[in-house]
Every structure is written in C-alpha cells, then in structure tokens.
CSV table of C-alpha atoms and ligand atoms in Angstrom, one decimal:
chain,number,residue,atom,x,y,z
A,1379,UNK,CA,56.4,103.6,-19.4
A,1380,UNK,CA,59.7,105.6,-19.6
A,1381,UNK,CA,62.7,103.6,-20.2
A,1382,UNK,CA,65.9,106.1,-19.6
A,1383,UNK,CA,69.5,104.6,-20.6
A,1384,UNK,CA,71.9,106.9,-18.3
A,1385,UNK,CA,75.7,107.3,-18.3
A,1386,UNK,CA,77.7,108.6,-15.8
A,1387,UNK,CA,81.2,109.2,-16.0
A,1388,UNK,CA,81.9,112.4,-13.6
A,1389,UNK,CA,85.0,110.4,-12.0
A,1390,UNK,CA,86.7,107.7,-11.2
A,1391,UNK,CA,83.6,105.6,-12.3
A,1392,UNK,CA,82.3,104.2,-15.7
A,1393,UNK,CA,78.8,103.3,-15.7
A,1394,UNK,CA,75.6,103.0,-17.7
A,1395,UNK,CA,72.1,101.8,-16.3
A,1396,UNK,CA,68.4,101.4,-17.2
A,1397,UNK,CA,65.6,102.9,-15.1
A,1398,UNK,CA,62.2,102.6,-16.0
A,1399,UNK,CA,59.9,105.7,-15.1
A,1400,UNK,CA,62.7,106.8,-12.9
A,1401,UNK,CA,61.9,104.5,-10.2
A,1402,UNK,CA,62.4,101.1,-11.4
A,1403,UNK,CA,66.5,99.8,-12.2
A,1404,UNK,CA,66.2,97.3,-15.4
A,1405,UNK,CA,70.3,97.1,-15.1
A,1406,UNK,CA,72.8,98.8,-13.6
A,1407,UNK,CA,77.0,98.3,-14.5
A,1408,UNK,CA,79.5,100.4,-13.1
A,1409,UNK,CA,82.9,100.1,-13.6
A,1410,UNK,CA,85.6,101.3,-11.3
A,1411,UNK,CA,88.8,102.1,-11.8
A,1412,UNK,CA,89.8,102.7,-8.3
A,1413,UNK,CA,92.6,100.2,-8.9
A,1414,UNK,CA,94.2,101.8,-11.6
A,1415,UNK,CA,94.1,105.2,-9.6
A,1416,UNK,CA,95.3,103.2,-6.2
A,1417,UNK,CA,99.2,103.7,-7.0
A,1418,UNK,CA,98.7,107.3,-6.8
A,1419,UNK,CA,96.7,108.0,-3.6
A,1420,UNK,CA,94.1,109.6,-5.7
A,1421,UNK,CA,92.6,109.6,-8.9
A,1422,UNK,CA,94.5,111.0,-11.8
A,1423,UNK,CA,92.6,113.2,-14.3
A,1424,UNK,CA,94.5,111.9,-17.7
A,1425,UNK,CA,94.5,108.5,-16.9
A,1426,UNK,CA,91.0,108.6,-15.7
A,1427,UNK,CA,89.7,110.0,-19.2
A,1428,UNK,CA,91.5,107.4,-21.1
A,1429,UNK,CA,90.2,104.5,-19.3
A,1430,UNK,CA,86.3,106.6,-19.9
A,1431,UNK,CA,86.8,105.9,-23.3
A,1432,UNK,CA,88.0,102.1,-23.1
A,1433,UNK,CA,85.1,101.2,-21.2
A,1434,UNK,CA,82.3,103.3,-22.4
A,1435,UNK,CA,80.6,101.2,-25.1
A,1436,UNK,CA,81.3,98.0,-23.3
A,1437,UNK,CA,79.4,99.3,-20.2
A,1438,UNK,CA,76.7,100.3,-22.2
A,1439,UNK,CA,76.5,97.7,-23.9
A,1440,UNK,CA,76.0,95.4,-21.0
A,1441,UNK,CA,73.4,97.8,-19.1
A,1442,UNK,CA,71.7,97.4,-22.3
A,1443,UNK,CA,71.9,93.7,-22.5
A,1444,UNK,CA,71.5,93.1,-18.6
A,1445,UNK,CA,67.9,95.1,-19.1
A,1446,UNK,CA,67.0,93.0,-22.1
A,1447,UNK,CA,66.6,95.8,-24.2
A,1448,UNK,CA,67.9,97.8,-27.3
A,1449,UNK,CA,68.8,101.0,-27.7
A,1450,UNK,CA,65.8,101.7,-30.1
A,1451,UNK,CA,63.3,100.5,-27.2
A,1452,UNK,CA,64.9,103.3,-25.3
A,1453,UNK,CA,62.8,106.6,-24.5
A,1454,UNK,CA,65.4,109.0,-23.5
A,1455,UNK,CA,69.3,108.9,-22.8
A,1456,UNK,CA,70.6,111.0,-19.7
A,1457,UNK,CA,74.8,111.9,-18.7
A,1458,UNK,CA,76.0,113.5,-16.6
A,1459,UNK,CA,77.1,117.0,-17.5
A,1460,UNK,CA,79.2,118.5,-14.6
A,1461,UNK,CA,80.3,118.5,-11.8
A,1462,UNK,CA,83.9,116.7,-12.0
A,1463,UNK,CA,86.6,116.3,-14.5
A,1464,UNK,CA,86.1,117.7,-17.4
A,1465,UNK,CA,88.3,115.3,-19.6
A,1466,UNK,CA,86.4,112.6,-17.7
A,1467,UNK,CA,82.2,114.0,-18.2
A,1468,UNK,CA,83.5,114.4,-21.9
A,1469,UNK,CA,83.7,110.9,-22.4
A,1470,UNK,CA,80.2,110.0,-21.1
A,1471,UNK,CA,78.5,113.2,-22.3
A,1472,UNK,CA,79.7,113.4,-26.0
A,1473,UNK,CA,79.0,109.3,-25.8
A,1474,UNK,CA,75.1,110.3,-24.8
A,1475,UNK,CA,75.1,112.8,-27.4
A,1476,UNK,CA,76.8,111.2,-30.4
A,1477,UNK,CA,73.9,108.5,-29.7
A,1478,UNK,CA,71.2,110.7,-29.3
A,1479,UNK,CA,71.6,112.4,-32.4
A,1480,UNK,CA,72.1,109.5,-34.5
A,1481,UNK,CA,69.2,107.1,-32.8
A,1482,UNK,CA,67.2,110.2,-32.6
A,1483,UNK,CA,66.2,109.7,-28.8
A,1484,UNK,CA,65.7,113.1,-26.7
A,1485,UNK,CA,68.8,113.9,-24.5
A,1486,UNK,CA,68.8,115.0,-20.7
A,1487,UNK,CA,71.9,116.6,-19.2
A,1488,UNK,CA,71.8,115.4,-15.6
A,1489,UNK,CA,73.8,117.2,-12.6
A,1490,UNK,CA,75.6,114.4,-11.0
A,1491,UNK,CA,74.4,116.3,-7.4
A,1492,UNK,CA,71.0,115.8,-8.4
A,1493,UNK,CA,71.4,112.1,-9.3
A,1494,UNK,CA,72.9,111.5,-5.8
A,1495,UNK,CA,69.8,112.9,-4.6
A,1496,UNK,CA,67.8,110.6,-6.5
A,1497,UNK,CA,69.6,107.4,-5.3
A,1498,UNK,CA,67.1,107.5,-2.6
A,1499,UNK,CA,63.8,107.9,-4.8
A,1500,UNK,CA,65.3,104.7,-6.4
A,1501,UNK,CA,65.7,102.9,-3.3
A,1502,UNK,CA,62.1,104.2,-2.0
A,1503,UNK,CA,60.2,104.0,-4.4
A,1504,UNK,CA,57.2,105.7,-2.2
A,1505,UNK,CA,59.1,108.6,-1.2
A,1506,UNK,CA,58.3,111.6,-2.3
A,1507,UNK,CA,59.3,115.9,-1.4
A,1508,UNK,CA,59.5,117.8,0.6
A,1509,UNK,CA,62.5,116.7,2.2
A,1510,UNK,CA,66.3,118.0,3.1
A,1511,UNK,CA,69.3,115.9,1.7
A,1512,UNK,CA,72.7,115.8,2.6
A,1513,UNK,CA,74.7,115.3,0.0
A,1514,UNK,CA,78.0,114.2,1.0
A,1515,UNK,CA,81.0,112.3,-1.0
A,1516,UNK,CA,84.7,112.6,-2.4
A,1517,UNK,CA,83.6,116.1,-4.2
A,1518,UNK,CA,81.0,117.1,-2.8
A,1519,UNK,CA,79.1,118.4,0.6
A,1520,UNK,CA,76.2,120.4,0.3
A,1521,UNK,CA,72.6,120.4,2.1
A,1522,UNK,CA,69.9,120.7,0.4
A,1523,UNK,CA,66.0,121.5,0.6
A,1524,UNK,CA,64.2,119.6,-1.9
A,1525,UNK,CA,61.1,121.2,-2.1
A,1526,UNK,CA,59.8,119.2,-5.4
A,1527,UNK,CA,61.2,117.1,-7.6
A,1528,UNK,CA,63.7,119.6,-9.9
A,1529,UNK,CA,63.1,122.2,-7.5
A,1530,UNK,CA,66.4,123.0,-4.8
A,1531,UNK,CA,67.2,125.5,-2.6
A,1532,UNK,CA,70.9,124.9,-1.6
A,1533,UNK,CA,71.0,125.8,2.3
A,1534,UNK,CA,74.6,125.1,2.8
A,1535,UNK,CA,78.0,123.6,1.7
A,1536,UNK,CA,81.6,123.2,2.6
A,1537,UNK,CA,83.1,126.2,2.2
A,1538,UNK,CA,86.4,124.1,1.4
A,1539,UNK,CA,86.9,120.6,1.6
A,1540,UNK,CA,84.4,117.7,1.2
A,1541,UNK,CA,83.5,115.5,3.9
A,1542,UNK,CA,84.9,112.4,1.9
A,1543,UNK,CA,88.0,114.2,0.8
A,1544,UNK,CA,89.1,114.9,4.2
A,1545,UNK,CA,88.5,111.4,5.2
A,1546,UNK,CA,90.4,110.1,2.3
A,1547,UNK,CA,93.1,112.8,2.6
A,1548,UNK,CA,93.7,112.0,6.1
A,1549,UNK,CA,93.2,108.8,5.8
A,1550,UNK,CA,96.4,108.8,3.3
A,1551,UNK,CA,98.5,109.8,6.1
A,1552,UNK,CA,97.4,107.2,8.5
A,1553,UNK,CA,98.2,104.5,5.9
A,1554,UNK,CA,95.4,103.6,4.3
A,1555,UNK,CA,94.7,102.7,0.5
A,1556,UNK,CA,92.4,105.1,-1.5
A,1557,UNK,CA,89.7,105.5,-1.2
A,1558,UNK,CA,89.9,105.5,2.5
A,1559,UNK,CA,86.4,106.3,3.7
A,1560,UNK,CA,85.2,102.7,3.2
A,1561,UNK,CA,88.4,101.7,5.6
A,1562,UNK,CA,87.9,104.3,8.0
A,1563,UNK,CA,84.3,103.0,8.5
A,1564,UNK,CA,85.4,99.6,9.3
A,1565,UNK,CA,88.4,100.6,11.5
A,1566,UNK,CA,86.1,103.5,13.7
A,1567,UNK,CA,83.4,100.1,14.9
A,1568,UNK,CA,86.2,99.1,17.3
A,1569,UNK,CA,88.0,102.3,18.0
A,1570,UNK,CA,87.5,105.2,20.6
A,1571,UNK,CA,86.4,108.4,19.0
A,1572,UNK,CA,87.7,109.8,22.3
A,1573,UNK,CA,91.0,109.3,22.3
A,1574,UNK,CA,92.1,111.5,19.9
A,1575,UNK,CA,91.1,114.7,20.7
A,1576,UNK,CA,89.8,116.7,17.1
A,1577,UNK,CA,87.1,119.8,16.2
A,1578,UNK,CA,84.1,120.1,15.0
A,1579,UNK,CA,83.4,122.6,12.3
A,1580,UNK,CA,81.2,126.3,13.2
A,1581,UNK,CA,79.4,124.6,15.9
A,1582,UNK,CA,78.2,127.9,17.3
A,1583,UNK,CA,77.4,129.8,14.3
A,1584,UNK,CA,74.4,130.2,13.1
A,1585,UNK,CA,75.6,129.2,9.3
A,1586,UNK,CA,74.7,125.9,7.2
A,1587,UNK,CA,77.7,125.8,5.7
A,1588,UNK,CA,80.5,123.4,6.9
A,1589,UNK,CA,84.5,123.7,6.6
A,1590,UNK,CA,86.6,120.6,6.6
A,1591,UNK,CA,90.2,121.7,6.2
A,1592,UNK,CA,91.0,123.0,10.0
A,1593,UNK,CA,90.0,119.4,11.0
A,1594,UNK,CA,92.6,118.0,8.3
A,1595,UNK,CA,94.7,119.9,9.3
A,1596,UNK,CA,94.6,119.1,12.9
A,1597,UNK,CA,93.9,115.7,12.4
A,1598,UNK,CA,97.3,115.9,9.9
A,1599,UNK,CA,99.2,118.0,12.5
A,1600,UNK,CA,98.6,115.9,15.5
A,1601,UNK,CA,99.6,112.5,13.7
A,1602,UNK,CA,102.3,114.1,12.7
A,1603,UNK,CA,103.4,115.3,16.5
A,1604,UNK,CA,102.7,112.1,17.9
A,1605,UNK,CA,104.9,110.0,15.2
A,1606,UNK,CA,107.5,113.0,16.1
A,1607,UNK,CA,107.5,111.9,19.5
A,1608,UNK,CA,108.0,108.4,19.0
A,1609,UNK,CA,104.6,107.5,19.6
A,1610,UNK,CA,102.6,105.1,17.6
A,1611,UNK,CA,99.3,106.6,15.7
A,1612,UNK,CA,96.3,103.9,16.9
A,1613,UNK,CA,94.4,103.7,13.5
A,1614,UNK,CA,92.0,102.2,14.9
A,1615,UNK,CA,91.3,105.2,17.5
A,1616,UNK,CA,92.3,107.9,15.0
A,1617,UNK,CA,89.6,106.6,12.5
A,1618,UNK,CA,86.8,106.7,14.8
A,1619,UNK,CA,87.6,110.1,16.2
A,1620,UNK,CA,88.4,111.5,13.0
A,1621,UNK,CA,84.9,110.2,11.7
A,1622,UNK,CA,83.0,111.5,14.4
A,1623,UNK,CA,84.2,114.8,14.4
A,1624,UNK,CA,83.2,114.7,10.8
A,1625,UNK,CA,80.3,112.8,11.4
A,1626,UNK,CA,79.1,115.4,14.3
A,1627,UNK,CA,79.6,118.5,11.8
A,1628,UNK,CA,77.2,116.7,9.2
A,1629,UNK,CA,74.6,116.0,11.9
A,1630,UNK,CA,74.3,119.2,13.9
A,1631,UNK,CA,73.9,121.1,10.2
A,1632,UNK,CA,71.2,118.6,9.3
A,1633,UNK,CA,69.7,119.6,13.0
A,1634,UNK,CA,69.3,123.0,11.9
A,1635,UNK,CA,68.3,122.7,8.3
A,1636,UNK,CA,65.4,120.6,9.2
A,1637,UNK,CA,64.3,123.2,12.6
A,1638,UNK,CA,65.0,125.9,9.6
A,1639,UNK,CA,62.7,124.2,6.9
A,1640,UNK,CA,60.2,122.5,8.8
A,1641,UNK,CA,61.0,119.7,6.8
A,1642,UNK,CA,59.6,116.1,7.9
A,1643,UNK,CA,61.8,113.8,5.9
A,1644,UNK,CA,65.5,113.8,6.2
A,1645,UNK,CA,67.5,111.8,2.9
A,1646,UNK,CA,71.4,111.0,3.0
A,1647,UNK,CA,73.2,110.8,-0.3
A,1648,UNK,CA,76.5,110.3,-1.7
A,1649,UNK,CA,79.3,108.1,-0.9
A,1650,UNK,CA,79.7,109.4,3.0
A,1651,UNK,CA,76.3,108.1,2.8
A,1652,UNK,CA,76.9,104.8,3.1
A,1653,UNK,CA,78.8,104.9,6.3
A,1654,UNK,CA,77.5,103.6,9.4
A,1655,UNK,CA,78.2,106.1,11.8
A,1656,UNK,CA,76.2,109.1,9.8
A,1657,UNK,CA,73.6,106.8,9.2
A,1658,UNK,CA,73.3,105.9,12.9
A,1659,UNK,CA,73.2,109.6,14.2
A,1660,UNK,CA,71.1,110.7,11.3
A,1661,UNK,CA,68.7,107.7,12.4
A,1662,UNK,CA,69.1,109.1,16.1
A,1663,UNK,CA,68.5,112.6,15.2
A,1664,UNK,CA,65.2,111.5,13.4
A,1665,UNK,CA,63.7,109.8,16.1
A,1666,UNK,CA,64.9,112.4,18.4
A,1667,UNK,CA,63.2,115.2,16.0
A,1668,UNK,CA,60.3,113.2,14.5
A,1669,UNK,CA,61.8,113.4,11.3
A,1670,UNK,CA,61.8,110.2,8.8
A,1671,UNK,CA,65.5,109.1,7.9
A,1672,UNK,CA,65.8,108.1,4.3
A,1673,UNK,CA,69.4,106.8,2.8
A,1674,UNK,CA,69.8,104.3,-0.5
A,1675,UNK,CA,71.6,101.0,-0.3
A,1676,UNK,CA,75.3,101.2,-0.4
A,1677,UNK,CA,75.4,100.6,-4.1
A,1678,UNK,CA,73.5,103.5,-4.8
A,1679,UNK,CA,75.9,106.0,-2.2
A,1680,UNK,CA,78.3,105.8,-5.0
A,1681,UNK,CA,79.0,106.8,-8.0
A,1682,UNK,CA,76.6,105.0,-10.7
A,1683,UNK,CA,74.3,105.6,-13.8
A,1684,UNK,CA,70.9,104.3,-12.0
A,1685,UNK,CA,70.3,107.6,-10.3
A,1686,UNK,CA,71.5,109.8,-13.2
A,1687,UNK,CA,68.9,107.9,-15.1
A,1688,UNK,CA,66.3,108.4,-13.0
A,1689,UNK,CA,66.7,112.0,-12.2
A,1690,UNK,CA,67.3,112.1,-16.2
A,1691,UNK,CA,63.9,110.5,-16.5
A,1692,UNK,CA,61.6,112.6,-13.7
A,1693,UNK,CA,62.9,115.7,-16.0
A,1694,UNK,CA,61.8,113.6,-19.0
A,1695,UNK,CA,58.6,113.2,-17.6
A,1696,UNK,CA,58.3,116.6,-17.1
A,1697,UNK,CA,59.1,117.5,-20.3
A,1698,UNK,CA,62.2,118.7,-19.7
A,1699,UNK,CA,65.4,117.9,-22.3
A,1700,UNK,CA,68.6,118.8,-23.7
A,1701,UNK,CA,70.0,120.8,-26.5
A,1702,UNK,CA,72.7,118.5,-28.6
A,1703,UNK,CA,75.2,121.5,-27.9
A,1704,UNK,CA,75.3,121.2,-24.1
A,1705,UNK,CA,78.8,121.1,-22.9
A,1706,UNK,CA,80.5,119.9,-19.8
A,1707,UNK,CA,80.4,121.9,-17.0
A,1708,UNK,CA,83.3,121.0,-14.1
A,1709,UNK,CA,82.3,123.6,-11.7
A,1710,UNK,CA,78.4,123.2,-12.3
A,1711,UNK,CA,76.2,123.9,-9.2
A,1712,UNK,CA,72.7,123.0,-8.1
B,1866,LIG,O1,79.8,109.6,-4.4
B,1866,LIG,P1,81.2,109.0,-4.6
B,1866,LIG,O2,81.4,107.6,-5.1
B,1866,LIG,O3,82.1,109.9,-5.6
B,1866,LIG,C1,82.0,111.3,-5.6
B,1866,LIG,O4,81.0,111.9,-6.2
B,1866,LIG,O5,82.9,111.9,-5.0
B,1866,LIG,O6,81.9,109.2,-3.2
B,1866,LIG,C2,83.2,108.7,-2.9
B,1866,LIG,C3,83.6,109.1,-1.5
B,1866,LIG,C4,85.1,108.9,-1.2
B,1866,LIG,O7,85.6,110.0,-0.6
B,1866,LIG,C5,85.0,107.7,-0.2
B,1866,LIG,O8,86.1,107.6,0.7
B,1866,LIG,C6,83.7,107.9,0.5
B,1866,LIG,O9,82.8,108.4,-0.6
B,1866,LIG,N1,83.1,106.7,1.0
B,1866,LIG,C7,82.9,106.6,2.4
B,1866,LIG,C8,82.3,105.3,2.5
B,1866,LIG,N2,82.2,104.7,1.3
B,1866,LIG,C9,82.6,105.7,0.4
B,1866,LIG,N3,83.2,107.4,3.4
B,1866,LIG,C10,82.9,106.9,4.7
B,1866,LIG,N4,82.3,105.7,4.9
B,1866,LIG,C11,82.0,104.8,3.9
B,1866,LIG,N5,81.5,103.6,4.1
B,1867,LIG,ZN1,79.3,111.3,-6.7
C-alpha cells in the first residue's frame, strides 16, 4: 500500500490530506481563509501567503493525526507546484520539500489541474480513462481528454476569463459576498434564466475553446443600464440567467469534445463543479449522448489536498517523482 501525505496551497486554501494508493482518503483538513479575503471582494495575494505559513504545520499536523499515522509511516509527500500565486504555492511546496529532504521520503510535484481531475477517481473509486473532463473553477476552465492516467490532451480553454471568475466577478456587482458562485447557485433554483436576456460564448464556431468576458461584460453593462433607469436588478433572475448562459457555454463544448473524441465517460471537476445546474445538463447531455456523467462530492470540487495526494500517488505508483529543486510555477499548464 501507498500512503501519500499531500499539501495544497495554490490559493485561498490551506490543506493537507492522506490518500492511500491514490484512491482511498485516510484524512482530509482544509483550511479556508475566504473570511479573511471577504473584506476585499477577492483574495489578496500578500495576505494570502502570510496566513499559508500560519496554518501550514498545524494543517498537517492534523491530516496526519486525523489518519492515525506519522510522517515516517508515510510513502511519498505530494504539493502542489503551480498554477496560482506564487507567494501562496511557496508556502506549501518549500513546506513538502523542506520535509522530504529531511524525512527522506520521495517528493511529487503535482499540477493543481490534474488534482481537480483526480477529485473524481477519489470519489469513484472504479472509474477509470478514457474519459473528457471539464475542469472549471475560480482560475481555471479548460477541457480535457484524459486518455490514461498522466496522459492529457488539452482540447480547449477560456481564452480569457474562467467560468467561476465571471460568476464571482459579476456576482460582486449584484451584491453578493465572495465567493459568489456558491450564492449564485442557490439564488438561480427559484429565478428565471429568461428574464434577463445574456450570450452564450462561440456557439457556432467550430473551436473548443470558451470566452467569458463579453458575457461579463454584458451581464455588467446591463445591470448597470437597468440600475441607471431606476429599475431594480432581480438577483434572483439575474443569477439564474447569468448561470445558464455560462452553464450552456460549458455544455455545448463538452457536446463537441465528447462527438470529437469518442469518448464514453464524461467527468466534471473544479469548483463550478459542484453546482447544480452544470451538473443537471451535463447529466442530461449524458443520457441524451450515451455518455456516463462522473462529478466528485462537493467537498472534493474545491480546493483540497485529497486529490493532489492522489494524483501525487498514481505518479508515485508509476514511478514517477520530483527533483528537491522544483520550483513554483504560476503560469504552469497541463
Ligand atoms: O476549485 P476552486 O475551489 O478554486 C480554484 O481553483 O479556483 O473553485 C472556486 C470557484 C469560485 O469561483 C467559486 O465561486 C466557484 O468555484 N464555486 C461555484 C460553486 N461552488 C464554488 N460556482 C458555482 N456554483 C457553486 N456551487
Ligand atoms: Zn482549484
């Protein structure tokens, strides 16, 4: 058996898990600081670093403790590596390394796209590639073909925004707390995605990429004319029209990367992930395409160390690890 301690601190989150043979959470502790970043709309680099390196060895500690384990009992130690704030992956990476030199475990570098991906092999733990994924969250959008495990073929990605950040962003400007995507999921059950009407991104092009800033920017443009004219904004409304317009984009593209591959199993991952409008159409598309529809629990749509540990332990397993020297890498693609 292969115990992997992983560490993820990409973000906004601080966490640290156990996986056993990359399929099996012992613990899992994340700690957010969406609070702390709340004030500002956003999260804030700086103060997102410093708060890393409070909570690091606490949140270890406990992921440790919750798996009834130590850290000598431990076969390999996984972080993330990139993307996301640099000041922030520092904290978690040099923490991985600094303890895999000195315990003298092996070290995996884990892209923190990959481990969104591997949120579902986690949550099923029978599921196996081929498959497309849609990875969709704060930072990132992208669809991917997994054709094995550690083997991608990136079929398309926003060509701007992400899917989450143009939920949050507009979200902002209708009054909602950050993050807003959780809100904006609640609000849309009992609002009209008619009402308000808002595009869809490239529907007739042939691409797989999406683009997420002319629907801000409507979306931001026609709050703004309404308020102008006296007229109240219907959050309610405006959320679900907003979300299906986004929701629509992320569909139709996972429509054509599955006619494009072939591909029988379709996985969500990612914050957006957990929302239950994408999960309804991608269900609806499935059964419409005979297509299996795979998405982890909402736990595992967000940030947290459980799926950088596991795709940290499938390379593992493969014998696949680290050099001590590997640096952070904000801009890091799959
Ligand atoms: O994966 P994640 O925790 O962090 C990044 O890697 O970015 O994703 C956070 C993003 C935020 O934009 C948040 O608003 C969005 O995921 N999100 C949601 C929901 N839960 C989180 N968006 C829509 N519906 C949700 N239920
Ligand atoms: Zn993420």
């Amino acid at each position: 058996m292969a115990l992997c301690l992983g560490i993820e601190s990409s973000c906004d989150e601080t966490a640290a898990a156990v996986v056993a043979d990359g399929r099996v959470i012992r613990s899992s502790v994340i700690a957010s600081q969406a609070d702390l970043h709340r004030v500002y709309g956003g999260v804030v680099p700086e103060v997102a670093s410093r708060r890393h390196i409070e909570l690091i060895l606490p949140v270890v500690d406990r992921a440790l403790s919750e798996a009834s384990t130590k850290i000598d009992e431990v076969d390999c130690i996984a972080a993330t590596y990139g993307p996301g704030l640099v000041g922030s992956l520092l904290v978690g990476l040099m923490f991985a390394k600094g303890l895999a030199f000195a315990k003298e475990i092996p070290f995996v570098g884990v892209n923190h796209i990959e481990g969104h991906v591997y949120a579902n092999f986690l949550e099923h733990p029978d599921l196996e590639p081929p498959a497309v994924c849609l990875t969709v969250s704060g930072g990132h959008t992208e669809i991917l073909e997994i054709k094995d495990f550690g083997e991608y073929v990136r079929l398309g990605m926003t060509r701007d925004d992400a899917a989450g950040e143009c939920l949050d962003k507009v979200g902002r400007v209708l009054g909602l707390e950050y993050p807003a995507g959780p809100q904006i999921d609640r609000l849309a059950v009992n609002g009209d995605p008619d009402r308000y009407p808002l595009p869809r991104s490239m529907m007739d092009e042939e691409t797989l990429d999406v683009s997420f800033s002319g629907l801000k920017t409507a979306a931001l443009n026609l709050i703004n004319s309404e308020r102008q004219r006296g007229r109240e904004v219907d959050v309610g409304d405006f959320s679900a029209s907003l979300l299906e317009a986004v929701v629509d984009t992320l569909v139709d593209r996972c429509r054509r990367a599955l006619l494009q591959t072939g591909a029988k199993r379709l996985m969500l991952s990612g914050g957006v992930a957990a929302n239950r409008r994408l999960r309804e159409k991608a269900t609806e598309l499935g059964e419409s395409m005979g297509v299996s529809v795979y998405y982890p629990s909402l736990k595992l749509c967000t940030d947290n160390a459980a799926m950088i540990a596991s795709a940290g332990a499938f390379r593992f397993m493969r014998g696949q690890t680290s050099s001590l020297a590997l640096n952070a890498s904000p801009g890091l693609r799959l």
